[in-house]
mmCIF file of C-alpha atoms in Angstrom:
data_model
loop_
_atom_site.group_PDB
_atom_site.id
_atom_site.type_symbol
_atom_site.label_atom_id
_atom_site.label_comp_id
_atom_site.label_asym_id
_atom_site.label_seq_id
_atom_site.Cartn_x
_atom_site.Cartn_y
_atom_site.Cartn_z
ATOM 1 C CA UNK U 136 67.493 -140.175 106.381
ATOM 2 C CA UNK U 137 65.980 -143.092 108.655
ATOM 3 C CA UNK U 138 67.713 -146.509 107.823
ATOM 4 C CA UNK U 139 65.441 -148.974 106.002
ATOM 5 C CA UNK U 140 64.109 -152.254 107.594
ATOM 6 C CA UNK U 141 66.857 -154.569 104.936
ATOM 7 C CA UNK U 142 69.395 -151.578 106.050
ATOM 8 C CA UNK U 143 68.613 -152.561 109.827
ATOM 9 C CA UNK U 144 68.650 -156.244 109.309
ATOM 10 C CA UNK U 145 72.230 -156.474 107.095
ATOM 11 C CA UNK U 146 73.249 -154.100 109.851
ATOM 12 C CA UNK U 147 72.553 -156.790 112.458
ATOM 13 C CA UNK U 148 73.719 -159.924 110.425
ATOM 14 C CA UNK U 149 76.952 -158.035 109.579
ATOM 15 C CA UNK U 150 77.700 -157.577 112.934
ATOM 16 C CA UNK U 151 76.307 -161.236 114.004
ATOM 17 C CA UNK U 152 79.169 -162.291 111.167
ATOM 18 C CA UNK U 153 81.945 -160.488 112.646
ATOM 19 C CA UNK U 154 81.437 -161.628 115.712
ATOM 20 C CA UNK U 155 81.167 -165.104 114.332
ATOM 21 C CA UNK U 156 84.662 -164.493 112.277
ATOM 22 C CA UNK U 157 86.238 -163.236 115.337
ATOM 23 C CA UNK U 158 85.907 -166.465 117.169
ATOM 24 C CA UNK U 159 88.605 -169.777 116.857
ATOM 25 C CA UNK U 160 85.588 -171.955 114.347
ATOM 26 C CA UNK U 161 85.569 -175.475 113.864
ATOM 27 C CA UNK U 162 86.321 -176.544 110.599
ATOM 28 C CA UNK U 163 82.875 -177.959 109.764
ATOM 29 C CA UNK U 164 81.306 -174.556 110.887
ATOM 30 C CA UNK U 165 79.002 -173.552 107.957
ATOM 31 C CA UNK U 166 77.021 -170.712 109.744
ATOM 32 C CA UNK U 167 79.620 -168.165 108.630
ATOM 33 C CA UNK U 168 79.315 -169.079 105.229
ATOM 34 C CA UNK U 169 75.763 -169.245 104.849
ATOM 35 C CA UNK U 170 75.471 -165.615 106.495
ATOM 36 C CA UNK U 171 77.843 -164.111 104.333
ATOM 37 C CA UNK U 172 76.104 -165.295 101.061
ATOM 38 C CA UNK U 173 73.013 -164.259 102.529
ATOM 39 C CA UNK U 174 74.712 -160.535 103.421
ATOM 40 C CA UNK U 175 75.280 -160.289 99.446
ATOM 41 C CA UNK U 176 71.627 -160.943 99.032
ATOM 42 C CA UNK U 177 71.032 -158.401 101.312
ATOM 43 C CA UNK U 178 73.768 -155.972 99.656
ATOM 44 C CA UNK U 179 72.353 -156.460 96.313
ATOM 45 C CA UNK U 180 68.521 -156.088 97.088
ATOM 46 C CA UNK U 181 69.622 -152.659 99.371
ATOM 47 C CA UNK U 182 71.686 -151.173 96.366
ATOM 48 C CA UNK U 183 68.447 -151.596 94.468
ATOM 49 C CA UNK U 184 65.977 -149.929 96.419
ATOM 50 C CA UNK U 185 64.968 -146.665 95.517
ATOM 51 C CA UNK U 186 65.570 -145.735 99.646
ATOM 52 C CA UNK U 187 69.038 -146.382 98.955
ATOM 53 C CA UNK U 188 71.727 -145.125 101.955
ATOM 54 C CA UNK U 189 74.674 -142.747 100.996
ATOM 55 C CA UNK U 190 77.132 -144.254 98.425
ATOM 56 C CA UNK U 191 79.791 -143.919 100.628
ATOM 57 C CA UNK U 192 78.027 -146.432 103.186
ATOM 58 C CA UNK U 193 76.910 -148.446 100.339
ATOM 59 C CA UNK U 194 80.839 -149.014 99.875
ATOM 60 C CA UNK U 195 81.523 -149.519 103.024
ATOM 61 C CA UNK U 196 79.021 -152.425 103.217
ATOM 62 C CA UNK U 197 80.813 -154.051 100.214
ATOM 63 C CA UNK U 198 84.159 -153.499 101.742
ATOM 64 C CA UNK U 199 82.902 -155.696 105.080
ATOM 65 C CA UNK U 200 81.294 -158.303 102.627
ATOM 66 C CA UNK U 201 84.061 -158.294 100.550
ATOM 67 C CA UNK U 202 86.769 -159.013 103.315
ATOM 68 C CA UNK U 203 84.469 -161.466 105.149
ATOM 69 C CA UNK U 204 84.160 -163.391 102.260
ATOM 70 C CA UNK U 205 87.999 -163.533 101.377
ATOM 71 C CA UNK U 206 88.851 -164.223 104.795
ATOM 72 C CA UNK U 207 86.332 -167.897 104.303
ATOM 73 C CA UNK U 208 88.047 -168.420 100.873
ATOM 74 C CA UNK U 209 91.395 -167.445 102.612
ATOM 75 C CA UNK U 210 90.562 -170.569 105.460
ATOM 76 C CA UNK U 211 89.834 -173.045 102.404
ATOM 77 C CA UNK U 212 93.763 -172.962 101.401
ATOM 78 C CA UNK U 213 95.797 -175.655 102.784
ATOM 79 C CA UNK U 214 98.823 -174.249 103.644
ATOM 80 C CA UNK U 215 99.501 -171.727 106.076
ATOM 81 C CA UNK U 216 101.956 -169.207 104.050
ATOM 82 C CA UNK U 217 99.005 -168.963 101.389
ATOM 83 C CA UNK U 218 96.716 -168.433 104.179
ATOM 84 C CA UNK U 219 98.956 -165.379 105.039
ATOM 85 C CA UNK U 220 99.561 -164.093 101.850
ATOM 86 C CA UNK U 221 95.903 -164.135 101.384
ATOM 87 C CA UNK U 222 95.364 -162.403 104.885
ATOM 88 C CA UNK U 223 97.700 -159.839 103.589
ATOM 89 C CA UNK U 224 95.545 -158.805 100.669
ATOM 90 C CA UNK U 225 92.362 -158.761 102.553
ATOM 91 C CA UNK U 226 91.253 -154.929 103.521
ATOM 92 C CA UNK U 227 88.506 -154.484 106.277
ATOM 93 C CA UNK U 228 86.353 -151.964 106.830
ATOM 94 C CA UNK U 229 86.895 -148.195 107.540
ATOM 95 C CA UNK U 230 84.637 -147.574 110.318
ATOM 96 C CA UNK U 231 82.199 -149.118 113.128
ATOM 97 C CA UNK U 232 79.384 -151.329 112.278
ATOM 98 C CA UNK U 233 77.416 -150.719 115.698
ATOM 99 C CA UNK U 234 77.570 -147.279 117.765
ATOM 100 C CA UNK U 235 78.837 -149.778 120.598
ATOM 101 C CA UNK U 236 82.303 -150.408 118.633
ATOM 102 C CA UNK U 237 85.003 -148.316 119.154
ATOM 103 C CA UNK U 238 86.801 -149.855 116.041
ATOM 104 C CA UNK U 239 86.046 -151.859 113.594
ATOM 105 C CA UNK U 240 85.203 -155.675 113.959
ATOM 106 C CA UNK U 241 86.541 -156.146 110.730
ATOM 107 C CA UNK U 242 89.949 -154.510 111.723
ATOM 108 C CA UNK U 243 90.102 -156.687 114.682
ATOM 109 C CA UNK U 244 89.224 -159.745 112.862
ATOM 110 C CA UNK U 245 91.660 -158.302 110.590
ATOM 111 C CA UNK U 246 94.512 -158.540 113.162
ATOM 112 C CA UNK U 247 93.443 -161.663 114.320
ATOM 113 C CA UNK U 248 93.622 -164.004 111.654
ATOM 114 C CA UNK U 249 97.015 -162.532 110.478
ATOM 115 C CA UNK U 250 98.436 -163.389 114.194
ATOM 116 C CA UNK U 251 97.192 -166.771 114.066
ATOM 117 C CA UNK U 252 98.470 -167.447 110.602
ATOM 118 C CA UNK U 253 102.113 -166.116 112.041
ATOM 119 C CA UNK U 254 101.524 -168.424 115.010
ATOM 120 C CA UNK U 255 100.821 -171.893 112.639
ATOM 121 C CA UNK U 256 103.648 -170.812 110.247
ATOM 122 C CA UNK U 257 106.126 -170.203 113.230
ATOM 123 C CA UNK U 258 104.906 -173.315 114.949
ATOM 124 C CA UNK U 259 105.554 -175.484 111.219
ATOM 125 C CA UNK U 260 108.608 -174.052 110.890
ATOM 126 C CA UNK U 261 109.826 -174.618 114.623
ATOM 127 C CA UNK U 262 108.469 -178.630 114.533
ATOM 128 C CA UNK U 263 110.847 -178.857 111.218
ATOM 129 C CA UNK U 264 113.158 -176.635 111.318
ATOM 130 C CA UNK U 265 114.758 -175.649 114.420
ATOM 131 C CA UNK U 266 118.306 -174.433 113.595
ATOM 132 C CA UNK U 267 116.224 -172.445 110.132
ATOM 133 C CA UNK U 268 113.847 -170.240 112.072
ATOM 134 C CA UNK U 269 116.745 -168.294 114.117
ATOM 135 C CA UNK U 270 117.856 -166.484 111.119
ATOM 136 C CA UNK U 271 114.273 -167.056 108.749
ATOM 137 C CA UNK U 272 112.298 -164.799 111.936
ATOM 138 C CA UNK U 273 115.642 -162.584 112.235
ATOM 139 C CA UNK U 274 114.452 -160.971 108.880
ATOM 140 C CA UNK U 275 117.906 -162.959 106.951
ATOM 141 C CA UNK U 276 117.452 -165.242 104.149
ATOM 142 C CA UNK U 277 117.572 -168.958 105.201
ATOM 143 C CA UNK U 278 120.253 -171.062 103.848
ATOM 144 C CA UNK U 279 119.076 -173.493 101.977
ATOM 145 C CA UNK U 280 121.422 -175.989 103.437
ATOM 146 C CA UNK U 281 119.345 -175.649 106.473
ATOM 147 C CA UNK U 282 116.397 -177.563 104.902
ATOM 148 C CA UNK U 283 118.548 -180.737 103.891
ATOM 149 C CA UNK U 284 117.368 -184.087 104.910
ATOM 150 C CA UNK U 285 113.710 -182.734 105.331
ATOM 151 C CA UNK U 286 110.819 -183.908 103.372
ATOM 152 C CA UNK U 287 110.164 -182.211 100.619
ATOM 153 C CA UNK U 288 106.673 -180.162 101.817
ATOM 154 C CA UNK U 289 108.610 -178.981 105.075
ATOM 155 C CA UNK U 290 110.971 -177.682 102.629
ATOM 156 C CA UNK U 291 108.669 -176.055 100.604
ATOM 157 C CA UNK U 292 106.888 -174.398 103.801
ATOM 158 C CA UNK U 293 110.097 -173.699 105.385
ATOM 159 C CA UNK U 294 111.322 -171.763 101.672
ATOM 160 C CA UNK U 295 108.072 -169.679 101.215
ATOM 161 C CA UNK U 296 108.038 -168.788 104.708
ATOM 162 C CA UNK U 297 111.538 -167.214 104.033
ATOM 163 C CA UNK U 298 110.501 -165.776 100.990
ATOM 164 C CA UNK U 299 107.146 -164.176 102.443
ATOM 165 C CA UNK U 300 109.248 -162.596 105.324
ATOM 166 C CA UNK U 301 111.992 -161.367 102.548
ATOM 167 C CA UNK U 302 109.281 -159.370 101.226
ATOM 168 C CA UNK U 303 108.325 -158.013 103.965
ATOM 169 C CA UNK U 304 111.326 -156.772 104.538
ATOM 170 C CA UNK U 305 111.787 -155.741 101.378
ATOM 171 C CA UNK U 306 108.887 -153.702 101.400
ATOM 172 C CA UNK U 307 109.655 -152.526 104.709
ATOM 173 C CA UNK U 308 112.822 -150.954 103.235
ATOM 174 C CA UNK U 309 111.052 -149.574 100.012
ATOM 175 C CA UNK U 310 108.694 -147.411 102.633
ATOM 176 C CA UNK U 311 111.482 -146.182 104.410
ATOM 177 C CA UNK U 312 113.079 -145.148 101.398
ATOM 178 C CA UNK U 313 110.031 -143.755 100.080
ATOM 179 C CA UNK U 314 109.105 -141.857 103.696
ATOM 180 C CA UNK U 315 113.231 -140.577 103.461
ATOM 181 C CA UNK U 316 112.415 -138.962 100.104
ATOM 182 C CA UNK U 317 109.076 -137.439 100.835
ATOM 183 C CA UNK U 318 110.573 -135.943 104.013
ATOM 184 C CA UNK U 319 113.527 -134.431 101.906
ATOM 185 C CA UNK U 320 111.364 -133.282 99.253
ATOM 186 C CA UNK U 321 108.936 -131.597 101.842
ATOM 187 C CA UNK U 322 112.126 -129.846 103.327
ATOM 188 C CA UNK U 323 113.615 -128.535 99.783
ATOM 189 C CA UNK U 324 109.400 -127.511 99.293
ATOM 190 C CA UNK U 325 109.345 -126.040 102.902
ATOM 191 C CA UNK U 326 112.884 -124.240 102.069
ATOM 192 C CA UNK U 327 111.689 -122.678 98.798
ATOM 193 C CA UNK U 328 108.390 -121.293 99.772
ATOM 194 C CA UNK U 329 110.313 -119.977 102.535
ATOM 195 C CA UNK U 330 112.722 -117.678 100.499
ATOM 196 C CA UNK U 331 109.419 -116.822 98.038
ATOM 197 C CA UNK U 332 107.942 -115.273 101.422
ATOM 198 C CA UNK U 333 111.136 -114.170 101.796
ATOM 199 C CA UNK U 334 111.516 -111.946 99.026
ATOM 200 C CA UNK U 335 107.698 -111.266 98.684
ATOM 201 C CA UNK U 336 108.154 -109.354 102.685
ATOM 202 C CA UNK U 337 111.133 -107.448 101.658
ATOM 203 C CA UNK U 338 109.029 -106.611 98.334
ATOM 204 C CA UNK U 339 106.315 -105.440 100.149
ATOM 205 C CA UNK U 340 108.140 -103.310 103.321
ATOM 206 C CA UNK U 341 110.034 -101.811 99.881
ATOM 207 C CA UNK U 342 106.923 -100.658 98.293
ATOM 208 C CA UNK U 343 105.298 -99.725 101.529
ATOM 209 C CA UNK U 344 108.856 -97.163 102.101
ATOM 210 C CA UNK U 345 107.883 -95.883 98.420
ATOM 211 C CA UNK U 346 104.661 -95.397 99.372
ATOM 212 C CA UNK U 347 105.616 -93.048 102.201
ATOM 213 C CA UNK U 348 108.192 -91.402 100.882
ATOM 214 C CA UNK U 349 105.909 -90.630 98.183
ATOM 215 C CA UNK U 350 103.483 -89.627 100.868
ATOM 216 C CA UNK U 351 105.592 -87.437 102.609
ATOM 217 C CA UNK U 352 106.524 -85.881 99.000
ATOM 218 C CA UNK U 353 102.928 -85.345 97.846
ATOM 219 C CA UNK U 354 102.270 -83.443 101.354
ATOM 220 C CA UNK U 355 105.267 -81.253 101.220
ATOM 221 C CA UNK U 356 104.230 -80.047 97.524
ATOM 222 C CA UNK U 357 100.658 -79.778 98.955
ATOM 223 C CA UNK U 358 101.901 -77.115 101.431
ATOM 224 C CA UNK U 359 103.825 -75.253 99.173
ATOM 225 C CA UNK U 360 101.051 -75.136 96.507
ATOM 226 C CA UNK U 361 98.546 -73.722 99.594
ATOM 227 C CA UNK U 362 101.489 -71.123 100.479
ATOM 228 C CA UNK U 363 101.941 -70.423 96.719
ATOM 229 C CA UNK U 364 98.159 -69.574 96.420
ATOM 230 C CA UNK U 365 97.523 -68.058 100.076
ATOM 231 C CA UNK U 366 100.781 -64.993 98.707
ATOM 232 C CA UNK U 367 98.873 -64.956 95.252
ATOM 233 C CA UNK U 368 95.573 -63.766 96.571
ATOM 234 C CA UNK U 369 97.221 -61.133 99.267
ATOM 235 C CA UNK U 370 99.107 -59.594 96.560
ATOM 236 C CA UNK U 371 95.727 -59.467 94.357
ATOM 237 C CA UNK U 372 93.668 -57.945 96.907
ATOM 238 C CA UNK U 373 96.316 -54.985 97.491
ATOM 239 C CA UNK U 374 96.537 -54.294 94.392
ATOM 240 C CA UNK U 375 93.308 -53.972 94.147
ATOM 241 C CA UNK U 376 92.744 -52.273 97.292
ATOM 242 C CA UNK U 377 95.160 -49.335 95.498
ATOM 243 C CA UNK U 378 93.610 -49.087 92.468
ATOM 244 C CA UNK U 379 90.154 -48.313 94.083
ATOM 245 C CA UNK U 380 91.745 -45.661 96.740
ATOM 246 C CA UNK U 381 93.626 -44.502 93.067
ATOM 247 C CA UNK U 382 89.781 -44.397 91.196
ATOM 248 C CA UNK U 383 88.814 -42.209 94.606
ATOM 249 C CA UNK U 384 91.254 -39.733 95.034
ATOM 250 C CA UNK U 385 91.098 -39.464 91.086
ATOM 251 C CA UNK U 386 87.493 -38.906 90.782
ATOM 252 C CA UNK U 387 88.108 -36.205 94.010
ATOM 253 C CA UNK U 388 89.882 -34.534 92.302
ATOM 254 C CA UNK U 389 87.971 -34.158 88.609
ATOM 255 C CA UNK U 390 85.151 -32.768 90.774
ATOM 256 C CA UNK U 391 87.587 -30.033 92.176
ATOM 257 C CA UNK U 392 88.893 -29.424 89.082
ATOM 258 C CA UNK U 393 86.123 -29.003 87.119
ATOM 259 C CA UNK U 394 83.424 -27.297 89.062
ATOM 260 C CA UNK U 395 79.296 -27.929 88.144
ATOM 261 C CA UNK U 396 78.587 -25.591 85.295
ATOM 262 C CA UNK U 397 75.711 -22.713 86.073
#
C-alpha cells in the first residue's frame, strides 16, 4: 500500500530529527524538542487514520519517536553518570528511515550519545581523580581512600562512575555465564539428538533386513507352491488320459464280444 501524505511528512520530519540529534547542539537549541512534539502529534493522527500503515511499521515509528523523547530527557539531566545510565536504557530503531541509510540513524545517534557520555565521565574523572581513574577504567572497584580530600560532588561522581563500570562488568560476566550455559545445553541436546538418530537408523536397518529376509522366504515359498501346482496338474492329466484310454478299449471289447442283433 502506498504511503499517505501524512506518513511521508512524518518520515521527512523523523529523518530531520535524527539528523539534528546526531549533531552537537547548543543547550539553548529548541528545534529538536519542538520537532519531536510535532512527531508525536503526527504519529497520533496517523494511528487514527483508516488507511494507516502496517502494525510493524507503526511500532517502528513509535520506537523511534520514543527514542528521541528519551534522548531529550537524558540530555536535561545534570550528571554525566545519570546521562550514561539513561542512554543505556534507550532503544533505537531497527530499520532505516530512508532508503539512503544503510544502518538505522537512531542506532548511530545512540552510539554517538553513549560515546559522548563516556567521554564526559572520563574527562570529569581525569580532572578530579588522577590516581583513581586507572583502576576504575580497568574494570576494578575503586578504593574509597582514593577520593579523600575531594569535594563531595566530585567524590560522588567518581563513586557513581565506579558503580556504573562495576555494573557493566557484572552484566558482562553474567552474560558470559549464560552463554556458556546455553552452549553446554546446546551440546547436550545435540548429543542426545545424535544418539536418538543413531538408534533410529539402527532400528530402520534392522527392519530393512527383516523385510528382505521375509521377501526371500516368500519368494521361495511361492516357487515351491508353483512347482507343486504344476506337479498336481501333470498327475491329473495322466490319470485322465489313462481313464479315457481304458474306456475306449473297454468299448471296443464290448462291441466285439456282444455283436449286433439281427
